[in-house]
mmCIF file of C-alpha atoms in Angstrom:
data_model
loop_
_atom_site.group_PDB
_atom_site.id
_atom_site.type_symbol
_atom_site.label_atom_id
_atom_site.label_comp_id
_atom_site.label_asym_id
_atom_site.label_seq_id
_atom_site.Cartn_x
_atom_site.Cartn_y
_atom_site.Cartn_z
ATOM 1 C CA MET A 1 -21.172 29.984 -13.866
ATOM 2 C CA TYR A 2 -22.029 26.353 -14.392
ATOM 3 C CA PHE A 3 -19.504 23.744 -13.231
ATOM 4 C CA LYS A 4 -19.869 20.052 -13.747
ATOM 5 C CA VAL A 5 -18.088 17.967 -11.124
ATOM 6 C CA ARG A 6 -17.511 14.382 -12.137
ATOM 7 C CA ALA A 7 -15.261 11.442 -11.398
ATOM 8 C CA ALA A 8 -11.956 11.807 -13.214
ATOM 9 C CA THR A 9 -11.145 9.400 -16.009
ATOM 10 C CA LYS A 10 -7.786 8.099 -17.123
ATOM 11 C CA GLU A 11 -7.960 10.626 -19.960
ATOM 12 C CA ASP A 12 -8.099 13.503 -17.426
ATOM 13 C CA CYS A 13 -4.684 12.686 -15.963
ATOM 14 C CA LYS A 14 -2.786 15.090 -18.238
ATOM 15 C CA GLU A 15 -5.046 17.930 -17.074
ATOM 16 C CA VAL A 16 -4.759 16.867 -13.432
ATOM 17 C CA SER A 17 -0.974 16.679 -13.836
ATOM 18 C CA ARG A 18 -0.968 20.222 -15.239
ATOM 19 C CA MET A 19 -2.958 21.495 -12.271
ATOM 20 C CA ILE A 20 -0.760 19.600 -9.778
ATOM 21 C CA MET A 21 2.151 21.648 -11.107
ATOM 22 C CA GLU A 22 0.112 24.876 -10.914
ATOM 23 C CA LEU A 23 -0.668 24.072 -7.273
ATOM 24 C CA ALA A 24 2.991 23.288 -6.554
ATOM 25 C CA VAL A 25 4.008 26.646 -8.047
ATOM 26 C CA TYR A 26 1.432 28.397 -5.848
ATOM 27 C CA GLU A 27 2.767 26.509 -2.825
ATOM 28 C CA LYS A 28 6.315 27.566 -3.776
ATOM 29 C CA MET A 29 7.485 23.965 -4.240
ATOM 30 C CA PRO A 30 7.466 23.182 -7.978
ATOM 31 C CA ASP A 31 10.739 21.262 -7.664
ATOM 32 C CA GLN A 32 8.996 18.720 -5.392
ATOM 33 C CA VAL A 33 6.680 17.388 -8.127
ATOM 34 C CA LYS A 34 8.178 14.155 -9.439
ATOM 35 C CA ILE A 35 5.079 12.312 -10.648
ATOM 36 C CA SER A 36 4.066 12.039 -14.308
ATOM 37 C CA HIS A 37 0.608 11.827 -15.804
ATOM 38 C CA GLU A 38 1.440 8.225 -16.741
ATOM 39 C CA GLU A 39 1.976 7.393 -13.063
ATOM 40 C CA LEU A 40 -1.305 9.095 -12.210
ATOM 41 C CA GLU A 41 -3.018 7.017 -14.892
ATOM 42 C CA HIS A 42 -1.573 3.796 -13.490
ATOM 43 C CA ASP A 43 -2.007 4.558 -9.793
ATOM 44 C CA GLY A 44 -5.515 5.956 -10.099
ATOM 45 C CA PHE A 45 -6.972 3.572 -12.643
ATOM 46 C CA CYS A 46 -5.403 0.189 -11.871
ATOM 47 C CA GLN A 47 -7.249 -2.761 -10.347
ATOM 48 C CA ASN A 48 -6.718 -1.447 -6.797
ATOM 49 C CA PRO A 49 -6.367 2.323 -7.214
ATOM 50 C CA PHE A 50 -4.316 4.301 -4.717
ATOM 51 C CA PHE A 51 -6.512 7.386 -5.082
ATOM 52 C CA GLU A 52 -9.720 8.728 -6.517
ATOM 53 C CA CYS A 53 -10.186 12.081 -8.158
ATOM 54 C CA LEU A 54 -12.969 14.486 -9.026
ATOM 55 C CA VAL A 55 -12.596 17.108 -11.729
ATOM 56 C CA ALA A 56 -14.459 20.368 -12.232
ATOM 57 C CA GLU A 57 -15.294 21.143 -15.813
ATOM 58 C CA VAL A 58 -16.812 24.174 -17.501
ATOM 59 C CA PRO A 59 -18.581 24.279 -20.873
ATOM 60 C CA GLU A 60 -16.436 25.065 -23.902
ATOM 61 C CA GLU A 61 -17.839 28.611 -24.073
ATOM 62 C CA HIS A 62 -16.475 29.317 -20.579
ATOM 63 C CA LYS A 63 -13.031 27.753 -21.031
ATOM 64 C CA SER A 64 -10.037 29.334 -19.337
ATOM 65 C CA ASN A 65 -7.910 32.030 -20.923
ATOM 66 C CA GLU A 66 -5.459 29.251 -21.880
ATOM 67 C CA GLY A 67 -8.245 27.160 -23.450
ATOM 68 C CA PHE A 68 -8.830 24.598 -20.672
ATOM 69 C CA THR A 69 -12.254 23.226 -19.779
ATOM 70 C CA VAL A 70 -11.040 21.081 -16.849
ATOM 71 C CA VAL A 71 -10.434 23.846 -14.312
ATOM 72 C CA GLY A 72 -10.188 22.121 -10.940
ATOM 73 C CA TYR A 73 -9.671 18.822 -9.173
ATOM 74 C CA ALA A 74 -9.920 17.104 -5.815
ATOM 75 C CA LEU A 75 -7.595 14.129 -5.344
ATOM 76 C CA TYR A 76 -8.352 11.970 -2.317
ATOM 77 C CA PHE A 77 -8.015 8.524 -0.795
ATOM 78 C CA TYR A 78 -9.667 6.592 2.000
ATOM 79 C CA THR A 79 -8.240 6.093 5.448
ATOM 80 C CA TYR A 80 -9.642 4.696 8.655
ATOM 81 C CA SER A 81 -9.893 6.179 12.108
ATOM 82 C CA THR A 82 -9.726 3.599 14.882
ATOM 83 C CA TRP A 83 -11.735 6.058 16.988
ATOM 84 C CA LYS A 84 -14.384 7.146 14.474
ATOM 85 C CA GLY A 85 -14.409 4.805 11.444
ATOM 86 C CA ARG A 86 -14.340 5.647 7.747
ATOM 87 C CA ALA A 87 -12.388 8.721 6.744
ATOM 88 C CA VAL A 88 -11.245 10.406 3.569
ATOM 89 C CA TYR A 89 -7.970 12.305 3.165
ATOM 90 C CA LEU A 90 -8.015 15.178 0.722
ATOM 91 C CA GLU A 91 -4.522 15.316 -0.761
ATOM 92 C CA ASP A 92 -5.210 18.210 -3.125
ATOM 93 C CA LEU A 93 -8.052 20.595 -3.813
ATOM 94 C CA TYR A 94 -7.246 23.022 -6.592
ATOM 95 C CA VAL A 95 -9.207 25.388 -8.798
ATOM 96 C CA MET A 96 -7.540 27.572 -11.409
ATOM 97 C CA PRO A 97 -7.339 31.200 -10.158
ATOM 98 C CA GLU A 98 -9.783 32.644 -12.687
ATOM 99 C CA PHE A 99 -12.472 30.187 -11.500
ATOM 100 C CA ARG A 100 -12.062 30.644 -7.752
ATOM 101 C CA GLY A 101 -14.822 32.372 -5.862
ATOM 102 C CA LYS A 102 -17.435 30.971 -8.239
ATOM 103 C CA THR A 103 -18.616 28.088 -6.008
ATOM 104 C CA CYS A 104 -16.361 25.528 -7.701
ATOM 105 C CA VAL A 105 -14.427 24.744 -4.506
ATOM 106 C CA ALA A 106 -17.669 24.398 -2.540
ATOM 107 C CA VAL A 107 -19.111 22.004 -5.136
ATOM 108 C CA LEU A 108 -15.964 19.844 -5.066
ATOM 109 C CA LEU A 109 -16.111 19.713 -1.254
ATOM 110 C CA ALA A 110 -19.821 18.876 -1.286
ATOM 111 C CA LYS A 111 -19.206 15.959 -3.653
ATOM 112 C CA LEU A 112 -16.430 14.696 -1.357
ATOM 113 C CA LYS A 113 -18.873 14.544 1.566
ATOM 114 C CA LYS A 114 -20.799 11.880 -0.305
ATOM 115 C CA CYS A 115 -17.757 9.586 -0.470
ATOM 116 C CA LYS A 116 -18.603 6.212 1.067
ATOM 117 C CA GLN A 117 -20.405 7.757 4.053
ATOM 118 C CA CYS A 118 -17.177 8.882 5.676
ATOM 119 C CA VAL A 119 -17.354 10.437 9.133
ATOM 120 C CA ARG A 120 -14.224 12.517 8.696
ATOM 121 C CA LEU A 121 -12.521 14.586 6.008
ATOM 122 C CA GLN A 122 -8.874 15.346 6.728
ATOM 123 C CA LEU A 123 -6.407 17.560 4.886
ATOM 124 C CA SER A 124 -3.284 19.640 5.373
ATOM 125 C CA VAL A 125 -2.763 23.328 4.669
ATOM 126 C CA LEU A 126 0.538 25.182 4.684
ATOM 127 C CA ASN A 127 0.881 27.510 7.678
ATOM 128 C CA TRP A 128 1.384 30.613 5.492
ATOM 129 C CA ASN A 129 -1.721 29.918 3.362
ATOM 130 C CA THR A 130 -4.043 32.085 5.432
ATOM 131 C CA PRO A 131 -6.776 32.501 2.774
ATOM 132 C CA THR A 132 -7.196 28.736 2.480
ATOM 133 C CA ARG A 133 -7.036 28.178 6.236
ATOM 134 C CA ASP A 134 -9.641 30.907 6.719
ATOM 135 C CA PHE A 135 -11.867 29.383 4.015
ATOM 136 C CA TYR A 136 -11.828 25.960 5.668
ATOM 137 C CA ALA A 137 -12.371 27.484 9.132
ATOM 138 C CA ALA A 138 -15.403 29.368 7.807
ATOM 139 C CA LYS A 139 -16.765 26.015 6.617
ATOM 140 C CA GLY A 140 -16.320 24.554 10.112
ATOM 141 C CA ALA A 141 -12.926 22.832 9.831
ATOM 142 C CA GLN A 142 -10.855 22.454 12.977
ATOM 143 C CA ASP A 143 -7.131 23.206 13.042
ATOM 144 C CA LEU A 144 -5.938 20.165 15.003
ATOM 145 C CA THR A 145 -2.455 21.620 15.412
ATOM 146 C CA VAL A 146 -4.035 24.362 17.523
ATOM 147 C CA SER A 147 -6.943 22.536 19.159
ATOM 148 C CA GLU A 148 -5.412 19.115 19.876
ATOM 149 C CA GLY A 149 -1.688 19.539 19.301
ATOM 150 C CA TRP A 150 -1.414 16.986 16.476
ATOM 151 C CA HIS A 151 1.551 17.288 14.132
ATOM 152 C CA PHE A 152 1.693 15.871 10.631
ATOM 153 C CA ILE A 153 4.750 13.594 10.333
ATOM 154 C CA ARG A 154 6.382 12.141 7.209
ATOM 155 C CA PHE A 155 9.070 9.576 6.415
ATOM 156 C CA ASP A 156 10.399 9.466 2.867
ATOM 157 C CA GLY A 157 13.483 8.678 0.841
ATOM 158 C CA GLN A 158 16.390 7.224 2.793
ATOM 159 C CA ASN A 159 14.582 7.622 6.111
ATOM 160 C CA LEU A 160 11.740 5.424 4.864
ATOM 161 C CA ASP A 161 14.255 2.888 3.553
ATOM 162 C CA ASN A 162 15.979 2.906 6.954
ATOM 163 C CA LEU A 163 12.685 2.001 8.654
ATOM 164 C CA ALA A 164 12.153 -0.888 6.257
ATOM 165 C CA ASN A 165 15.714 -2.134 6.857
ATOM 166 C CA GLU A 166 15.047 -2.304 10.604
ATOM 167 C CA ALA A 167 12.416 -5.012 10.120
ATOM 168 C CA PRO A 168 13.537 -8.508 11.099
ATOM 169 C CA LYS A 169 14.481 -10.780 8.208
ATOM 170 C CA ASP A 170 11.975 -13.544 7.546
#
């Protein structure tokens, strides 16, 4: 099946928002999604965007059972490794279930490799998501939790506010 992978536009944000929720349901965390398509539009298409996004699209004659032609997305942003240089962090990679196994994921990943000549692609996968972990391992990804002992750490909400409040007053 033919997939076109292209840079997302502001007009794609409703479709990306829909798929973010589908991914959250799959990951058993739909209550964690708080962002709206309007926020995606602003944050991804402002003067200094916080993220970039690719979408996978099929021709109208191959639309999904629900009538969608945008059937996948990869949302990412740039980071920097002080050891290696330019890096890209893949926040989400999602393809609707009926389009998985048809090279769409591989095409999205291949397009990501071309991002600003980055030397590293980083991402997180839930520990119970064995099919996805196995897929990435088959592509050559390293599980840094196992090989190097790195843990992914997060501050948010009140804990993030507490950090900010510890800063000296100017």
